[in-house]
Coordinates of C-alpha atoms in Angstrom, one line a residue:
Chain B
M1 CA 150.3 -17.9 -82.8
I2 CA 146.8 -18.5 -82.7
T3 CA 145.2 -20.6 -85.5
N4 CA 142.3 -20.0 -87.6
G5 CA 140.3 -22.8 -86.1
Q6 CA 141.2 -21.1 -82.4
R7 CA 140.0 -17.9 -83.0
K8 CA 136.4 -18.6 -84.5
K9 CA 136.2 -21.0 -81.2
L10 CA 137.3 -18.2 -79.2
G11 CA 134.9 -15.7 -80.8
K12 CA 131.7 -18.3 -80.8
E13 CA 132.3 -18.2 -77.1
R14 CA 132.5 -14.7 -76.6
L15 CA 129.3 -14.2 -78.8
Q16 CA 127.7 -16.7 -76.8
R17 CA 128.7 -15.3 -73.7
V18 CA 127.3 -11.9 -75.0
I19 CA 123.9 -13.5 -75.8
D20 CA 123.6 -14.9 -72.5
V21 CA 124.4 -11.7 -70.4
C22 CA 121.7 -10.1 -72.9
R23 CA 119.1 -12.4 -71.8
S24 CA 119.9 -12.1 -68.3
V25 CA 119.0 -8.0 -68.4
E26 CA 115.5 -9.1 -70.0
K27 CA 115.1 -11.4 -66.6
G28 CA 115.9 -8.6 -64.3
L29 CA 119.5 -7.5 -64.4
D30 CA 120.3 -3.5 -64.8
P31 CA 119.9 -2.7 -68.5
F32 CA 123.0 -0.1 -68.0
S33 CA 125.3 -3.0 -66.6
I34 CA 125.9 -3.8 -70.1
D35 CA 128.9 -1.8 -72.0
I36 CA 127.0 -1.3 -75.3
D37 CA 130.7 -0.2 -77.2
D38 CA 132.6 -2.8 -75.7
I39 CA 130.0 -5.7 -77.0
I40 CA 130.2 -4.0 -80.6
T41 CA 133.6 -4.1 -80.9
V42 CA 133.5 -8.0 -79.8
V43 CA 130.9 -8.6 -82.9
R44 CA 132.7 -6.4 -85.1
E45 CA 136.0 -7.9 -84.5
Y46 CA 135.1 -11.1 -85.1
F47 CA 132.6 -10.8 -87.8
P48 CA 135.0 -11.2 -90.7
D49 CA 135.8 -14.5 -89.5
W50 CA 132.4 -16.0 -90.2
D51 CA 131.7 -17.9 -93.0
L52 CA 129.1 -20.7 -92.1
P53 CA 125.5 -20.1 -92.2
E54 CA 125.5 -21.0 -88.1
E55 CA 128.0 -18.3 -87.7
L56 CA 126.2 -16.2 -89.2
C57 CA 123.5 -17.3 -87.3
L58 CA 125.0 -16.8 -83.9
D59 CA 126.1 -13.1 -84.8
A60 CA 122.6 -12.1 -85.8
E61 CA 121.2 -13.6 -82.4
A62 CA 124.0 -11.6 -80.5
I63 CA 123.0 -8.2 -82.3
H64 CA 119.4 -8.9 -81.8
Q65 CA 119.7 -9.6 -78.0
L66 CA 122.0 -6.3 -77.9
S67 CA 119.0 -4.5 -79.5
S68 CA 116.4 -6.0 -76.8
V69 CA 119.1 -4.3 -74.4
I70 CA 119.0 -0.9 -75.9
E71 CA 115.4 -0.9 -76.2
L72 CA 115.2 -1.3 -72.2
Q73 CA 117.7 1.1 -71.8
S74 CA 115.4 3.5 -73.9
D75 CA 112.6 2.8 -71.8
W76 CA 114.3 3.2 -68.5
V77 CA 115.1 6.8 -69.7
K78 CA 111.8 7.3 -70.7
R79 CA 110.2 6.5 -67.7
R80 CA 112.6 8.5 -65.4
S81 CA 111.6 11.6 -67.5
T82 CA 108.1 11.4 -67.0
S83 CA 106.2 12.4 -63.8
L84 CA 105.1 9.0 -63.0
Y85 CA 108.6 8.2 -61.7
T86 CA 109.1 7.7 -58.4
D87 CA 112.7 6.7 -56.8
P88 CA 111.9 2.7 -55.4
F89 CA 114.5 3.2 -52.9
L90 CA 113.0 6.1 -51.6
L91 CA 110.0 3.9 -51.4
E92 CA 111.6 1.5 -49.8
E93 CA 112.9 3.5 -47.3
K94 CA 109.6 5.1 -46.0
I95 CA 108.0 1.4 -46.5
Q96 CA 110.3 0.2 -44.0
L97 CA 109.7 3.4 -41.8
L98 CA 106.2 3.1 -41.6
S99 CA 103.8 0.6 -39.4
K100 CA 102.0 -1.8 -41.1
E101 CA 98.8 -0.2 -39.8
E102 CA 99.9 3.5 -41.5
I103 CA 100.7 1.9 -44.7
V104 CA 97.1 0.2 -44.3
K105 CA 95.6 3.8 -43.7
L106 CA 97.1 5.0 -46.6
F107 CA 96.2 2.3 -48.8
L108 CA 92.8 2.5 -47.9
K109 CA 92.5 6.0 -49.3
A110 CA 93.9 4.9 -52.9
W111 CA 91.6 1.4 -52.9
D112 CA 88.1 1.5 -54.1
P113 CA 87.2 -2.4 -54.0
I114 CA 85.1 -4.1 -56.4
V115 CA 81.2 -4.6 -55.5
E116 CA 80.6 -8.2 -56.7
L117 CA 78.0 -10.6 -56.0
E118 CA 78.9 -14.4 -56.8
Q119 CA 75.7 -16.7 -57.5
M120 CA 74.8 -20.4 -58.6
S121 CA 74.8 -20.2 -62.5
F122 CA 72.4 -22.5 -64.4
H123 CA 75.6 -24.5 -65.7
S124 CA 77.2 -24.8 -62.0
L125 CA 73.7 -26.1 -60.6
T126 CA 73.5 -28.8 -63.5
Q127 CA 76.9 -29.6 -62.2
S128 CA 76.4 -30.2 -58.8
L129 CA 73.2 -32.1 -59.8
N130 CA 74.9 -34.6 -61.8
Y131 CA 77.8 -34.9 -59.3
W132 CA 75.1 -35.3 -56.5
A133 CA 73.3 -38.2 -58.7
S134 CA 76.4 -39.7 -59.6
L135 CA 77.3 -40.2 -55.7
L136 CA 77.0 -43.9 -54.2
P137 CA 75.4 -44.4 -50.8
L138 CA 77.3 -43.6 -47.7
S139 CA 76.7 -46.9 -46.8
E140 CA 78.3 -48.3 -50.3
R141 CA 81.2 -45.6 -50.2
W142 CA 82.3 -46.1 -46.2
Q143 CA 82.0 -50.1 -46.9
I144 CA 85.1 -51.7 -45.5
I145 CA 86.3 -53.8 -48.5
A146 CA 87.8 -57.0 -46.8
P147 CA 91.3 -57.8 -48.5
L148 CA 90.8 -60.2 -51.8
K149 CA 92.3 -63.6 -51.0
V150 CA 94.2 -65.1 -53.9
D151 CA 95.7 -68.3 -54.0
A152 CA 99.5 -68.5 -54.8
G153 CA 100.4 -69.8 -58.0
A154 CA 103.4 -69.9 -60.2
T155 CA 103.7 -67.8 -63.5
T156 CA 106.3 -67.7 -66.5
R157 CA 108.6 -64.9 -67.2
E158 CA 106.5 -64.5 -70.9
E159 CA 103.6 -63.8 -68.6
L160 CA 105.0 -61.2 -66.5
I161 CA 106.7 -59.6 -69.8
K162 CA 103.2 -59.6 -71.1
Q163 CA 101.8 -57.8 -68.0
R164 CA 104.7 -55.2 -68.2
I165 CA 106.1 -56.5 -65.2
F166 CA 109.2 -57.5 -66.8
V167 CA 110.6 -56.0 -69.9
E168 CA 111.9 -58.5 -72.6
K169 CA 115.2 -56.7 -73.1
T170 CA 117.4 -54.2 -71.0
F171 CA 117.4 -50.8 -72.0
S172 CA 121.0 -50.9 -73.1
E173 CA 120.2 -53.8 -75.2
T174 CA 117.1 -52.2 -77.2
L175 CA 119.2 -49.0 -77.6
E176 CA 122.3 -51.0 -79.3
A177 CA 119.6 -52.5 -81.6
F178 CA 118.3 -49.3 -82.4
W179 CA 121.9 -47.9 -83.1
E180 CA 122.3 -51.0 -85.5
E181 CA 119.0 -50.0 -87.2
L182 CA 120.4 -46.8 -87.6
K183 CA 123.5 -48.1 -88.9
K184 CA 121.5 -50.0 -91.6
K185 CA 119.0 -47.3 -92.6
I186 CA 121.7 -44.7 -93.3
D187 CA 122.0 -47.3 -96.4
G188 CA 125.8 -46.4 -97.7
E189 CA 125.6 -42.7 -96.7
D190 CA 126.9 -41.2 -93.4
R191 CA 123.9 -39.8 -92.0
I192 CA 119.9 -39.7 -92.4
R193 CA 117.2 -37.1 -92.1
Y194 CA 116.1 -37.0 -88.6
W195 CA 112.7 -37.5 -89.2
D196 CA 113.1 -40.1 -91.8
F197 CA 114.9 -41.8 -89.1
I198 CA 112.5 -41.4 -86.2
G199 CA 108.8 -40.9 -88.6
A200 CA 106.7 -44.4 -87.7
D201 CA 103.0 -45.3 -89.0
T202 CA 101.8 -44.0 -85.7
Y203 CA 102.5 -40.7 -83.9
L204 CA 103.1 -42.9 -80.9
K205 CA 105.6 -45.0 -82.3
T206 CA 107.2 -41.5 -83.6
I207 CA 107.2 -40.4 -80.1
E208 CA 108.9 -43.6 -78.8
R209 CA 111.6 -43.7 -81.3
A210 CA 112.5 -39.9 -81.0
Y211 CA 112.6 -40.9 -77.0
M212 CA 115.1 -43.6 -78.0
T213 CA 117.2 -41.4 -80.6
S214 CA 117.5 -38.9 -77.9
F215 CA 119.6 -41.7 -75.9
L216 CA 121.4 -42.6 -78.8
V217 CA 122.9 -39.3 -78.9
T218 CA 123.4 -38.5 -75.3
Y219 CA 125.5 -41.9 -74.7
G220 CA 127.7 -41.2 -77.8
Y221 CA 126.0 -43.4 -80.2
A222 CA 125.5 -41.0 -83.1
T223 CA 125.9 -37.2 -83.5
L224 CA 122.8 -34.7 -84.3
E225 CA 123.8 -32.2 -87.7
I226 CA 121.6 -29.0 -87.4
F227 CA 121.2 -27.0 -90.4
R228 CA 119.3 -24.0 -89.0
L229 CA 119.1 -21.7 -92.2
E230 CA 117.6 -24.6 -93.8
E231 CA 115.5 -26.0 -90.9
E232 CA 117.1 -29.6 -91.4
I233 CA 118.6 -31.9 -88.8
F234 CA 120.3 -34.9 -89.8
I235 CA 121.2 -37.8 -87.5
K236 CA 124.9 -39.4 -88.1
P237 CA 125.8 -42.7 -86.2
F238 CA 129.5 -43.4 -85.0
K239 CA 131.1 -46.4 -85.7
K240 CA 131.9 -46.9 -82.0
Q241 CA 130.2 -45.5 -79.6
R242 CA 132.0 -42.2 -77.7
S243 CA 131.3 -41.9 -74.5
L244 CA 131.4 -37.8 -74.1
L245 CA 129.5 -37.5 -70.6
G246 CA 131.9 -36.0 -68.2
K247 CA 134.3 -35.0 -70.6
K248 CA 132.9 -32.5 -72.7
Q249 CA 130.1 -29.5 -71.7
M250 CA 127.2 -31.2 -72.9
N251 CA 124.3 -29.0 -74.9
S252 CA 120.8 -29.8 -75.0
I253 CA 118.5 -29.7 -78.4
P254 CA 114.9 -29.5 -77.9
I255 CA 113.2 -30.8 -81.2
S256 CA 109.8 -30.4 -81.3
I257 CA 107.8 -33.8 -82.6
N258 CA 104.0 -32.4 -82.6
I259 CA 101.2 -33.9 -84.4
E260 CA 101.1 -31.8 -87.2
D261 CA 104.8 -32.2 -88.3
W262 CA 104.1 -35.7 -88.0
R263 CA 101.2 -35.7 -90.6
K264 CA 103.4 -33.3 -92.9
W265 CA 105.8 -36.2 -92.6
R266 CA 103.3 -38.8 -93.5
E267 CA 101.8 -36.7 -96.3
S268 CA 105.6 -36.0 -98.0
K269 CA 106.3 -39.7 -97.6
Q270 CA 103.2 -40.8 -99.3
E271 CA 103.6 -38.5 -102.4
Chain H
M1 CA 48.5 14.1 -73.7
E2 CA 50.7 12.4 -76.5
R3 CA 54.0 13.9 -75.3
K4 CA 53.2 13.1 -71.7
Q5 CA 52.7 9.4 -72.7
A6 CA 55.9 9.5 -75.0
R7 CA 57.8 11.0 -72.0
I8 CA 56.2 7.9 -69.5
T9 CA 57.2 5.4 -72.1
R10 CA 60.9 6.9 -72.4
K11 CA 61.0 7.0 -68.5
T12 CA 59.9 3.3 -68.6
F13 CA 62.3 2.3 -70.9
Y14 CA 65.3 4.0 -69.4
A15 CA 64.2 2.4 -66.0
R16 CA 64.0 -1.2 -67.7
K17 CA 67.7 -0.6 -69.0
I18 CA 69.1 0.8 -66.0
K19 CA 68.0 -2.5 -64.0
E20 CA 69.6 -4.5 -66.8
A21 CA 72.7 -2.5 -66.8
V22 CA 72.6 -3.5 -62.5
H23 CA 72.3 -7.2 -62.9
L24 CA 74.9 -6.9 -65.8
L25 CA 77.2 -5.4 -63.5
F26 CA 76.7 -6.5 -59.9
F27 CA 76.6 -10.3 -60.5
Q28 CA 79.3 -12.0 -61.6
H29 CA 78.9 -13.4 -65.0
H30 CA 82.2 -14.8 -66.0
R31 CA 85.6 -15.9 -63.9
K32 CA 86.3 -12.2 -63.7
P33 CA 83.6 -9.6 -62.3
G34 CA 82.9 -6.4 -64.5
V35 CA 81.6 -6.4 -67.8
K36 CA 82.8 -5.4 -71.3
G37 CA 81.7 -2.3 -73.3
W38 CA 80.5 -4.6 -76.1
E39 CA 78.7 -6.5 -73.6
L40 CA 77.0 -3.8 -72.5
K41 CA 76.1 -2.5 -76.0
R42 CA 74.6 -5.9 -76.9
R43 CA 72.4 -5.6 -74.4
L44 CA 71.5 -2.1 -73.6
G45 CA 71.8 -0.7 -77.0
S46 CA 74.7 1.9 -78.5
N47 CA 73.7 4.4 -75.8
Y48 CA 75.0 2.6 -73.1
P49 CA 77.4 5.3 -71.9
K50 CA 74.5 7.6 -71.1
M51 CA 72.5 4.6 -69.2
L52 CA 76.0 4.0 -67.2
N53 CA 76.2 8.0 -66.5
I54 CA 72.6 7.8 -65.2
L55 CA 73.4 4.6 -62.9
D56 CA 76.6 6.2 -61.9
N57 CA 74.6 9.4 -60.4
Y58 CA 72.0 7.3 -58.6
L59 CA 74.7 5.1 -57.0
E60 CA 76.7 8.2 -55.9
K61 CA 74.2 8.2 -53.0
L62 CA 75.1 4.9 -52.2
D63 CA 79.0 5.9 -52.2
L64 CA 79.4 3.5 -55.1
Q65 CA 80.4 4.2 -58.8
V66 CA 80.7 2.7 -62.5
K67 CA 84.4 2.5 -63.0
T68 CA 85.9 2.2 -66.8
I69 CA 89.1 0.7 -67.1
F70 CA 90.5 1.0 -70.3
E71 CA 92.3 -1.7 -72.3
E72 CA 95.9 -2.6 -70.7
G73 CA 95.0 0.1 -68.1
K74 CA 95.5 2.7 -70.3
T75 CA 94.3 6.5 -69.4
V76 CA 92.1 7.7 -72.2
E77 CA 91.4 11.6 -71.6
K78 CA 88.2 11.5 -74.6
P79 CA 87.3 8.4 -74.9
T80 CA 85.6 7.2 -78.5
L81 CA 82.8 4.6 -78.4
K82 CA 85.5 2.3 -79.8
H83 CA 87.9 2.6 -76.4
L84 CA 84.7 2.2 -74.7
D85 CA 83.3 -1.3 -76.4
K86 CA 87.0 -2.2 -75.5
A87 CA 86.9 -1.1 -71.9
R88 CA 85.7 -3.1 -68.8
F89 CA 83.2 -1.5 -66.4
Y90 CA 82.9 -2.5 -62.5
I91 CA 80.9 -1.5 -59.6
T92 CA 83.3 -0.2 -56.9
L93 CA 83.4 1.9 -53.8
R94 CA 83.3 5.6 -54.6
G95 CA 84.3 6.9 -51.2
D96 CA 87.0 5.6 -49.0
L97 CA 87.0 2.7 -46.3
N98 CA 88.2 3.0 -42.8
S99 CA 90.3 0.4 -40.9
E100 CA 87.2 -1.1 -39.1
E101 CA 85.4 -1.5 -42.4
A102 CA 88.6 -2.8 -44.3
K103 CA 88.6 -5.8 -41.4
L104 CA 84.9 -6.9 -42.7
I105 CA 86.3 -7.5 -46.1
G106 CA 88.0 -10.5 -44.5
W107 CA 91.7 -9.9 -45.0
R108 CA 93.9 -9.1 -42.2
I109 CA 95.6 -5.8 -41.6
D110 CA 99.2 -7.9 -42.3
D111 CA 97.6 -8.9 -45.8
I112 CA 96.4 -5.5 -46.9
A113 CA 99.6 -4.1 -45.7
G114 CA 101.6 -6.7 -47.6
L115 CA 99.4 -6.0 -50.7
A116 CA 99.9 -2.3 -50.3
I117 CA 103.7 -3.0 -50.0
A118 CA 104.0 -5.3 -53.1
I119 CA 101.8 -2.9 -55.4
S120 CA 103.7 0.3 -54.3
F121 CA 107.4 -1.3 -55.0
I122 CA 106.3 -2.8 -58.0
T123 CA 104.7 0.5 -59.4
S124 CA 107.6 2.4 -58.6
K125 CA 109.9 0.0 -60.2
G126 CA 107.7 0.5 -63.5
G127 CA 105.2 -2.4 -63.4
V128 CA 107.7 -5.6 -63.4
V129 CA 109.8 -6.6 -60.6
P130 CA 111.6 -10.3 -59.8
R131 CA 109.6 -11.9 -57.4
K132 CA 112.6 -12.3 -54.9
D133 CA 112.6 -8.9 -54.6
V134 CA 109.3 -8.3 -53.5
E135 CA 109.7 -11.4 -51.0
K136 CA 112.9 -9.6 -49.7
L137 CA 110.8 -6.3 -48.9
L138 CA 107.5 -8.1 -47.5
R139 CA 109.8 -9.9 -45.2
N140 CA 110.6 -6.4 -43.5
K141 CA 107.0 -6.9 -42.6
L142 CA 105.5 -10.0 -42.7
P143 CA 106.8 -13.1 -40.7
D144 CA 108.7 -15.6 -43.3
W145 CA 106.2 -18.2 -43.6
R146 CA 103.6 -15.5 -44.5
V147 CA 105.2 -14.1 -47.2
D148 CA 105.1 -16.7 -50.0
M149 CA 101.6 -17.2 -48.8
N150 CA 100.2 -13.9 -49.2
I151 CA 102.0 -13.4 -52.7
K152 CA 99.8 -16.5 -53.9
R153 CA 96.8 -15.3 -52.3
Y154 CA 97.4 -11.8 -54.2
M155 CA 98.1 -13.6 -57.8
Q156 CA 95.0 -15.7 -56.9
S157 CA 93.1 -12.7 -56.4
G158 CA 94.0 -10.9 -59.2
Y159 CA 96.3 -8.2 -58.3
L160 CA 99.6 -9.9 -59.0
G161 CA 101.0 -12.1 -61.7
E162 CA 103.6 -13.8 -62.2
D163 CA 105.3 -14.3 -65.8
E164 CA 107.7 -17.4 -66.8
N165 CA 110.9 -15.2 -65.4
E166 CA 109.2 -15.3 -62.2
Q167 CA 109.0 -11.7 -62.1
L168 CA 105.9 -10.1 -60.7
Y169 CA 103.6 -7.7 -62.6
L170 CA 100.3 -5.8 -61.7
D171 CA 97.4 -8.1 -62.5
W172 CA 94.0 -6.6 -63.8
R173 CA 92.3 -6.2 -60.2
T174 CA 94.9 -3.8 -59.1
R175 CA 94.1 -2.0 -62.3
A176 CA 90.4 -1.7 -61.6
E177 CA 90.7 -1.0 -57.7
I178 CA 93.6 0.7 -57.0
D179 CA 95.0 4.4 -58.3
Q180 CA 98.3 3.4 -58.1
K181 CA 100.0 6.9 -58.6
E182 CA 98.2 8.1 -55.5
L183 CA 99.3 5.2 -53.6
V184 CA 103.0 6.1 -54.2
E185 CA 102.7 9.3 -53.4
L186 CA 100.8 9.0 -50.4
I187 CA 103.5 6.6 -48.9
L188 CA 106.0 9.0 -50.1
T189 CA 104.6 12.0 -48.3
A190 CA 103.2 9.7 -45.7
D191 CA 105.2 11.4 -42.7
L192 CA 104.4 14.8 -43.3
K193 CA 100.5 13.9 -43.5
L194 CA 100.5 11.6 -40.6
H195 CA 102.0 14.2 -38.5
E196 CA 99.6 17.0 -39.7
G197 CA 96.8 14.7 -38.8
D198 CA 98.2 14.1 -35.4

């Protein structure tokens, strides 16, 4: 006996497969290789099971992709019914039979090449002059530079860290510290808004925090909760690290962090 | 006397405007050759279709023509001024080149044959074809190592374009220079015509 949860999972998988197949048609697959009736039956079969917004979004996406396929089928029929239609297989056959010279002879009858004169513009002349003026004389450019003699000396670990040759902490240490920060920031709740966690005083710092957050999720220190309709993303830390790598099918979730979003977030924080 | 003077002035005006049109159309001003209708209107005045007509008649003697390519390569039976303003105008060859002359353009016979194959194939498939299908067809006529190189060259010249799904489509230069319908018809009826010519 199949449980409700199992049925939902199966339904989601089938809808996702429908979406993927429809997308492959947009990339060049024959639109008539899709059985529309069959897909509609699948969509209709699982529709009564959906109640969460995410599930309804998936259903809507499947219908949207299906309508694109129907549009492609319609275009195909329209094109075939016009006088401009030529059977590509017949053409391929002809191309293979003809020699290169014969093809060129035919092409020249349909080809009216553009007559054009390329010339120096005032802008390109100015650019060339500036380039020429900034060039060093050949005697200087072709000079053989003797390797610099540097006396050997001692340095400290701090100095190397300052020069960014060494890093202060290993990446895993930094990531764990970041995880601790996330756990503190949720402040008794079990999750925090994604932007409230990654947002920082500067845009650069925000990008850095978003980058680290992506590793928190990938390495199983936290998870994301996405509410597509409300356009809200939450990040939820785990109490213990859960390594999902290699155990489960992983999904990539692209999140755009552009400067406009960052400004909006800053303004909302200041209010 | 006054009427004669007016005629001379009008003639001088047209001669000056046609010269201006020649400068605009022959010399490349932007990244792509050709001039948009609204640019011609700004420089030559709203009567620019008439000037282009006079220029076209004059160029006929030189086996050249003023070619109008409407927006998105559409065919317009009776173009309005609005259509013309949005169209692009080029100077192209009016007649045909022969094989010897074609070599002078700087392209090898192989390159031209490859271009003809790619354009006719894409046209027959409705204007968009996966790149790998074009490559496969070109391999019948060109050595393997030249196929990718040639497609890049056709793309750089503006004959073909490629979208994010690795599909090739016909780009602006094909629309301006090649009568796609005629090319496909010529290839499909090639056997008959070549034998008739023999």
